[in-house]
Amino acid sequence: MQVPTGDLLGLPDEIAPQKQLEQNKDFISDEDILLDKEQSVDPFDLKRIQQDVVQTGFQMESDNYSIAESRNSVNSKMSKESSQISPVSLKSPEKKMSPLSEQGTTAQLSDSTKSRLQPIPAEIDPIHFKLPTRKWIDKKSFMPLPTQDRIQDAFQKLFHGNATSKPQRKILTIEESLQFPDPYQQLVMARSWRALAQLVRNDLIATHPMHTDTIMRLWWLRWWALLRLSMFDVIQLEAEKLGVFEEVMLYEQHSDLFPGRTGPMISLELWIFCCLIPSFKGNHHESIHRLYQLLYTKPGAVSYRLDRLQRMRVLFQITNILLSMDDIMTAALLLEQLVDQFTGDAELWSCLGRLYLQLGEVQKAAQLFHKVECILGVAEPDAIPFANPLPSECPKPELLMSQRAFISLAKGQFTESIQTLTQLLSVNASDATIMNNLAVAQLHNGNVSQAANFLESMVIDFPIKVGTCEPFLFNLASMYDLMDKSNDKKRRIVKVIGKCVGDDFDPECLKL
């Protein structure tokens, strides 16, 4: 199984996040430079800029997670229909997590808590029987989730069944999350995606079919959680059961129940997610076809009125898919069209420069990076690129310093790149991407042990953050393989991060 790549060169969140996102969301992403299977290093291997799912009309941070729209808030809005879907924004999971139960331990529940766990179908008036959303809250529309725990299986194999040495994962259950005023946020922070998907199912069953905005928001949240778990087949089967692309659901068809509302009942966010489902399973061309249909709707088809920013985000999704197909040139050409429309977006210009860096066009990338410095007011258009040091106080210092570090790496100036990344690390010591790039620069400079030491220090200081960054762990495992073929060092790493990894952790990133 190939470890999924992410925003290897720190592309902006609109393009990069999931996963998987949630993705997941994400992440989503949020990511790092990977060592490939042959233990070679390519600092510009942008095989895929991954974003778990697009949130049209607002920004989604790739690897930082929190739910701004709480479960209580969702339920309180059931009676307030709105034509816009409230964003589910993502924030960092580094906050102190709530006390979690050990795996296999069941918390004692009060009678009131038990009653909240039982999904009670909403009472439906006969006048609402004709609503197509009845199917969206039906128990039969949900697929059962696989029960296999690949993380525990991998830990069992690594520690040869030694229960005393094997780390005990802490999993936040639905019961425990309901003890808090914001269960959704608690489950996301704990990365308990399976419990989140089950809790959303319970809430959907108890939702009235008239509350279309809430139904669409909750289905998006469920599928996003399943995406983090890589349950692509479950997502596809549930979408087929709901008939997302087969049945046209318009408010005009039920004007007696939704007076004054027009357009599709399926939210734009959920529709874009459904467009991406084929890409999750490798059918990238079908997803691109569906997204272009969304941009250029044919007469008689479901139509969404996209504003300028929403169209840009749909194009970003197409760019993501092109990169997952290794079609970097087409992705770069598509981004060139976007920068012509958003000429003042520094991060977009920087993104384009990194793609050209991936293509090996260092001179072109340097020109685009210089354009970024001009937009941010730290360089003159007619000046020699990177001739002068950056001022002590400048906007977006991490973006500007990263660009210079990448150019130095591309030119083989490893010492200069290490100096720049070290300075950048002093600005943000907890950034796993910066530390990862610094380790790669050290590796290019021939300091394998030093590179591994950098990554190990990050694991010890920030185990929760590293546990969400699989490419980082893949690099560290690859460096261990360069120095020592034994699994002893990998076991020590697993003991540190094993207690806090989420349900979406892929054990294969450790090359066990």
Short mmCIF file of C-alpha atoms in Angstrom, two decimals, residues 200-463:
data_model
loop_
_atom_site.label_atom_id
_atom_site.label_comp_id
_atom_site.label_asym_id
_atom_site.label_seq_id
_atom_site.Cartn_x
_atom_site.Cartn_y
_atom_site.Cartn_z
CA VAL A 200 -23.87 11.28 13.01
CA ARG A 201 -25.90 8.26 11.88
CA ASN A 202 -27.86 8.37 15.13
CA ASP A 203 -28.51 12.08 14.73
CA LEU A 204 -29.61 11.69 11.12
CA ILE A 205 -32.17 9.04 12.01
CA ALA A 206 -33.62 11.43 14.59
CA THR A 207 -33.77 14.38 12.15
CA HIS A 208 -37.00 15.56 10.55
CA PRO A 209 -37.03 15.32 6.71
CA MET A 210 -37.99 19.00 6.48
CA HIS A 211 -34.63 20.04 7.92
CA THR A 212 -32.73 19.63 4.66
CA ASP A 213 -29.79 21.88 5.57
CA THR A 214 -29.09 19.86 8.71
CA ILE A 215 -29.43 16.57 6.85
CA MET A 216 -26.92 17.61 4.18
CA ARG A 217 -24.50 18.95 6.74
CA LEU A 218 -24.62 15.74 8.77
CA TRP A 219 -24.20 13.51 5.71
CA TRP A 220 -21.15 15.54 4.70
CA LEU A 221 -19.72 15.06 8.19
CA ARG A 222 -20.38 11.31 8.14
CA TRP A 223 -18.74 10.81 4.74
CA TRP A 224 -15.82 12.97 5.74
CA ALA A 225 -15.26 10.71 8.78
CA LEU A 226 -15.51 7.61 6.56
CA LEU A 227 -13.04 9.21 4.16
CA ARG A 228 -10.55 9.54 7.00
CA LEU A 229 -10.99 5.81 7.56
CA SER A 230 -10.45 5.08 3.83
CA MET A 231 -13.88 3.43 3.65
CA PHE A 232 -14.39 4.45 0.04
CA ASP A 233 -16.68 1.50 -0.76
CA VAL A 234 -19.00 2.39 2.11
CA ILE A 235 -19.24 5.99 0.93
CA GLN A 236 -19.98 4.91 -2.64
CA LEU A 237 -22.64 2.39 -1.63
CA GLU A 238 -24.39 4.89 0.62
CA ALA A 239 -24.33 7.52 -2.12
CA GLU A 240 -25.83 5.00 -4.54
CA LYS A 241 -28.54 4.09 -2.04
CA LEU A 242 -29.45 7.75 -1.71
CA GLY A 243 -29.49 8.13 -5.49
CA VAL A 244 -27.47 11.33 -5.43
CA PHE A 245 -26.89 11.46 -9.19
CA GLU A 246 -30.02 9.55 -10.24
CA GLU A 247 -32.75 11.52 -8.48
CA VAL A 248 -33.22 15.27 -8.95
CA MET A 249 -34.23 16.87 -5.65
CA LEU A 250 -35.44 20.44 -6.14
CA TYR A 251 -37.21 22.72 -3.72
CA GLU A 252 -39.52 23.81 -6.55
CA GLN A 253 -40.99 20.30 -6.62
CA HIS A 254 -42.25 20.83 -3.07
CA SER A 255 -43.13 24.52 -3.09
CA ASP A 256 -46.03 23.91 -0.69
CA LEU A 257 -43.57 22.80 2.00
CA PHE A 258 -40.67 25.13 1.07
CA PRO A 259 -42.30 28.36 -0.08
CA GLY A 260 -39.82 30.76 -1.64
CA ARG A 261 -36.92 28.28 -1.81
CA THR A 262 -35.47 27.26 -5.15
CA GLY A 263 -32.62 25.13 -6.41
CA PRO A 264 -31.25 21.71 -5.40
CA MET A 265 -31.89 20.28 -1.94
CA ILE A 266 -28.43 18.68 -1.93
CA SER A 267 -25.95 21.23 -0.64
CA LEU A 268 -23.12 22.36 -2.87
CA GLU A 269 -20.52 21.02 -0.41
CA LEU A 270 -22.07 17.56 -0.43
CA TRP A 271 -22.49 17.59 -4.22
CA ILE A 272 -18.77 18.37 -4.69
CA PHE A 273 -17.90 15.57 -2.27
CA CYS A 274 -20.00 13.17 -4.37
CA CYS A 275 -18.17 14.35 -7.49
CA LEU A 276 -14.90 13.34 -5.83
CA ILE A 277 -15.99 9.82 -4.83
CA PRO A 278 -14.77 8.14 -8.08
CA SER A 279 -11.36 9.76 -7.58
CA PHE A 280 -11.09 8.22 -4.12
CA LYS A 281 -11.24 4.82 -5.83
CA GLY A 282 -8.85 5.71 -8.66
CA ASN A 283 -11.35 6.75 -11.33
CA HIS A 284 -9.94 10.28 -11.66
CA HIS A 285 -11.36 11.03 -15.09
CA GLU A 286 -14.93 10.49 -13.90
CA SER A 287 -14.43 12.96 -11.03
CA ILE A 288 -12.96 15.56 -13.40
CA HIS A 289 -15.93 15.04 -15.73
CA ARG A 290 -18.40 15.58 -12.89
CA LEU A 291 -16.64 18.71 -11.64
CA TYR A 292 -16.61 20.26 -15.10
CA GLN A 293 -20.31 19.45 -15.37
CA LEU A 294 -20.75 21.44 -12.17
CA LEU A 295 -18.90 24.40 -13.71
CA TYR A 296 -20.67 24.24 -17.06
CA THR A 297 -24.16 22.94 -16.34
CA LYS A 298 -26.17 21.64 -19.28
CA PRO A 299 -29.82 22.72 -19.70
CA GLY A 300 -32.13 20.54 -17.62
CA ALA A 301 -29.40 19.39 -15.23
CA VAL A 302 -29.10 20.24 -11.54
CA SER A 303 -27.77 23.79 -11.43
CA TYR A 304 -25.81 25.59 -8.71
CA ARG A 305 -25.15 29.29 -8.86
CA LEU A 306 -21.40 29.46 -8.23
CA ASP A 307 -19.76 32.73 -7.34
CA ARG A 308 -16.20 33.58 -8.36
CA LEU A 309 -14.59 32.11 -5.25
CA GLN A 310 -16.60 28.90 -5.42
CA ARG A 311 -15.64 28.37 -9.04
CA MET A 312 -12.01 28.82 -8.06
CA ARG A 313 -12.31 26.15 -5.39
CA VAL A 314 -13.86 23.71 -7.84
CA LEU A 315 -10.92 24.31 -10.15
CA PHE A 316 -8.60 23.64 -7.21
CA GLN A 317 -10.24 20.26 -6.81
CA ILE A 318 -9.61 19.50 -10.47
CA THR A 319 -5.99 20.53 -9.91
CA ASN A 320 -5.75 18.08 -6.99
CA ILE A 321 -6.98 15.24 -9.17
CA LEU A 322 -4.56 16.11 -11.98
CA LEU A 323 -1.67 15.99 -9.52
CA SER A 324 -2.83 12.61 -8.22
CA MET A 325 -2.61 11.47 -11.86
CA ASP A 326 0.97 12.83 -12.06
CA ASP A 327 -0.20 15.29 -14.72
CA ILE A 328 1.74 18.17 -13.24
CA MET A 329 2.02 20.13 -16.47
CA THR A 330 -1.77 20.29 -16.96
CA ALA A 331 -2.19 21.21 -13.30
CA ALA A 332 0.30 24.05 -13.73
CA LEU A 333 -1.50 25.31 -16.83
CA LEU A 334 -4.78 25.29 -14.91
CA LEU A 335 -3.23 27.27 -12.07
CA GLU A 336 -1.86 29.78 -14.55
CA GLN A 337 -5.43 30.53 -15.57
CA LEU A 338 -6.33 31.08 -11.92
CA VAL A 339 -3.45 33.44 -11.14
CA ASP A 340 -4.57 35.57 -14.08
CA GLN A 341 -7.89 36.02 -12.26
CA PHE A 342 -6.39 36.42 -8.77
CA THR A 343 -3.25 38.40 -9.55
CA GLY A 344 -2.79 39.60 -5.98
CA ASP A 345 -2.90 36.20 -4.32
CA ALA A 346 0.67 35.58 -3.15
CA GLU A 347 0.06 32.01 -2.00
CA LEU A 348 -1.43 31.10 -5.36
CA TRP A 349 1.65 32.40 -7.18
CA SER A 350 3.85 30.49 -4.74
CA CYS A 351 1.85 27.34 -5.41
CA LEU A 352 2.42 27.71 -9.13
CA GLY A 353 6.14 28.18 -8.52
CA ARG A 354 6.33 24.96 -6.56
CA LEU A 355 4.68 23.07 -9.37
CA TYR A 356 7.28 24.36 -11.82
CA LEU A 357 9.92 23.36 -9.29
CA GLN A 358 8.43 19.88 -9.41
CA LEU A 359 8.79 19.97 -13.21
CA GLY A 360 12.47 20.83 -12.85
CA GLU A 361 12.12 24.37 -14.22
CA VAL A 362 14.12 26.05 -11.47
CA GLN A 363 14.51 29.37 -13.29
CA LYS A 364 10.77 29.66 -13.91
CA ALA A 365 10.06 28.78 -10.29
CA ALA A 366 12.54 31.42 -9.10
CA GLN A 367 10.76 34.05 -11.18
CA LEU A 368 7.40 33.11 -9.69
CA PHE A 369 8.82 33.12 -6.15
CA HIS A 370 10.26 36.57 -6.84
CA LYS A 371 6.79 37.64 -7.97
CA VAL A 372 5.49 36.55 -4.56
CA GLU A 373 8.06 38.75 -2.81
CA CYS A 374 7.04 41.67 -4.99
CA ILE A 375 3.36 41.17 -4.16
CA LEU A 376 4.19 41.14 -0.44
CA GLY A 377 6.32 44.27 -0.82
CA VAL A 378 9.71 42.85 0.19
CA ALA A 379 11.34 43.07 -3.27
CA GLU A 380 11.29 45.27 -6.36
CA PRO A 381 10.17 43.85 -9.72
CA ASP A 382 13.41 44.87 -11.46
CA ALA A 383 15.68 43.53 -8.68
CA ILE A 384 17.74 40.36 -8.97
CA PRO A 385 15.74 37.53 -7.36
CA PHE A 386 16.89 36.68 -3.82
CA ALA A 387 19.87 39.01 -4.04
CA ASN A 388 18.97 40.74 -0.77
CA PRO A 389 18.10 39.11 2.56
CA LEU A 390 14.54 39.28 3.78
CA PRO A 391 13.75 42.12 6.18
CA SER A 392 13.47 41.22 9.86
CA GLU A 393 9.76 42.02 9.81
CA CYS A 394 7.87 40.96 6.70
CA PRO A 395 4.44 39.53 5.89
CA LYS A 396 4.14 35.75 5.63
CA PRO A 397 7.75 35.03 6.72
CA GLU A 398 7.23 31.25 6.64
CA LEU A 399 6.07 31.36 3.02
CA LEU A 400 8.96 33.57 1.88
CA MET A 401 11.66 31.67 3.76
CA SER A 402 10.34 28.31 2.59
CA GLN A 403 10.52 29.47 -1.03
CA ARG A 404 14.17 30.44 -0.66
CA ALA A 405 14.95 27.13 1.03
CA PHE A 406 13.38 25.18 -1.84
CA ILE A 407 15.29 27.14 -4.45
CA SER A 408 18.54 26.45 -2.57
CA LEU A 409 17.70 22.74 -2.45
CA ALA A 410 16.94 22.70 -6.19
CA LYS A 411 20.28 24.35 -6.95
CA GLY A 412 22.19 21.94 -4.71
CA GLN A 413 23.02 24.64 -2.18
CA PHE A 414 22.28 22.44 0.81
CA THR A 415 24.15 24.50 3.39
CA GLU A 416 22.15 27.63 2.51
CA SER A 417 18.94 25.62 2.58
CA ILE A 418 19.76 24.20 6.03
CA GLN A 419 20.48 27.69 7.35
CA THR A 420 17.19 29.05 6.03
CA LEU A 421 15.14 26.15 7.37
CA THR A 422 16.87 26.35 10.75
CA GLN A 423 15.98 30.03 10.94
CA LEU A 424 12.43 29.20 9.91
CA LEU A 425 12.21 26.52 12.61
CA SER A 426 13.02 29.15 15.22
CA VAL A 427 9.86 30.98 14.13
CA ASN A 428 7.64 27.89 14.40
CA ALA A 429 9.28 25.05 16.31
CA SER A 430 6.21 22.80 16.21
CA ASP A 431 5.83 22.77 12.41
CA ALA A 432 6.35 19.18 11.26
CA THR A 433 6.72 20.22 7.62
CA ILE A 434 9.62 22.56 8.37
CA MET A 435 11.37 19.93 10.48
CA ASN A 436 10.82 17.34 7.78
CA ASN A 437 12.28 19.59 5.07
CA LEU A 438 15.25 20.35 7.31
CA ALA A 439 15.85 16.63 7.76
CA VAL A 440 15.70 16.09 3.99
CA ALA A 441 18.21 18.89 3.46
CA GLN A 442 20.53 17.25 6.00
CA LEU A 443 20.05 13.94 4.20
CA HIS A 444 21.05 15.52 0.89
CA ASN A 445 24.09 16.91 2.66
CA GLY A 446 25.11 13.40 3.71
CA ASN A 447 24.12 13.68 7.40
CA VAL A 448 21.77 10.71 7.72
CA SER A 449 22.08 10.36 11.50
CA GLN A 450 21.59 14.09 11.99
CA ALA A 451 18.49 14.01 9.82
CA ALA A 452 17.05 11.11 11.84
CA ASN A 453 17.84 12.93 15.10
CA PHE A 454 15.85 15.96 13.91
CA LEU A 455 12.79 13.83 13.20
CA GLU A 456 13.14 11.87 16.44
CA SER A 457 13.17 15.07 18.46
CA MET A 458 9.92 16.09 16.79
CA VAL A 459 8.33 12.76 17.70
CA ILE A 460 9.28 13.16 21.35
CA ASP A 461 8.24 16.81 21.66
CA PHE A 462 5.03 16.68 19.62
CA PRO A 463 3.75 13.06 19.51
#
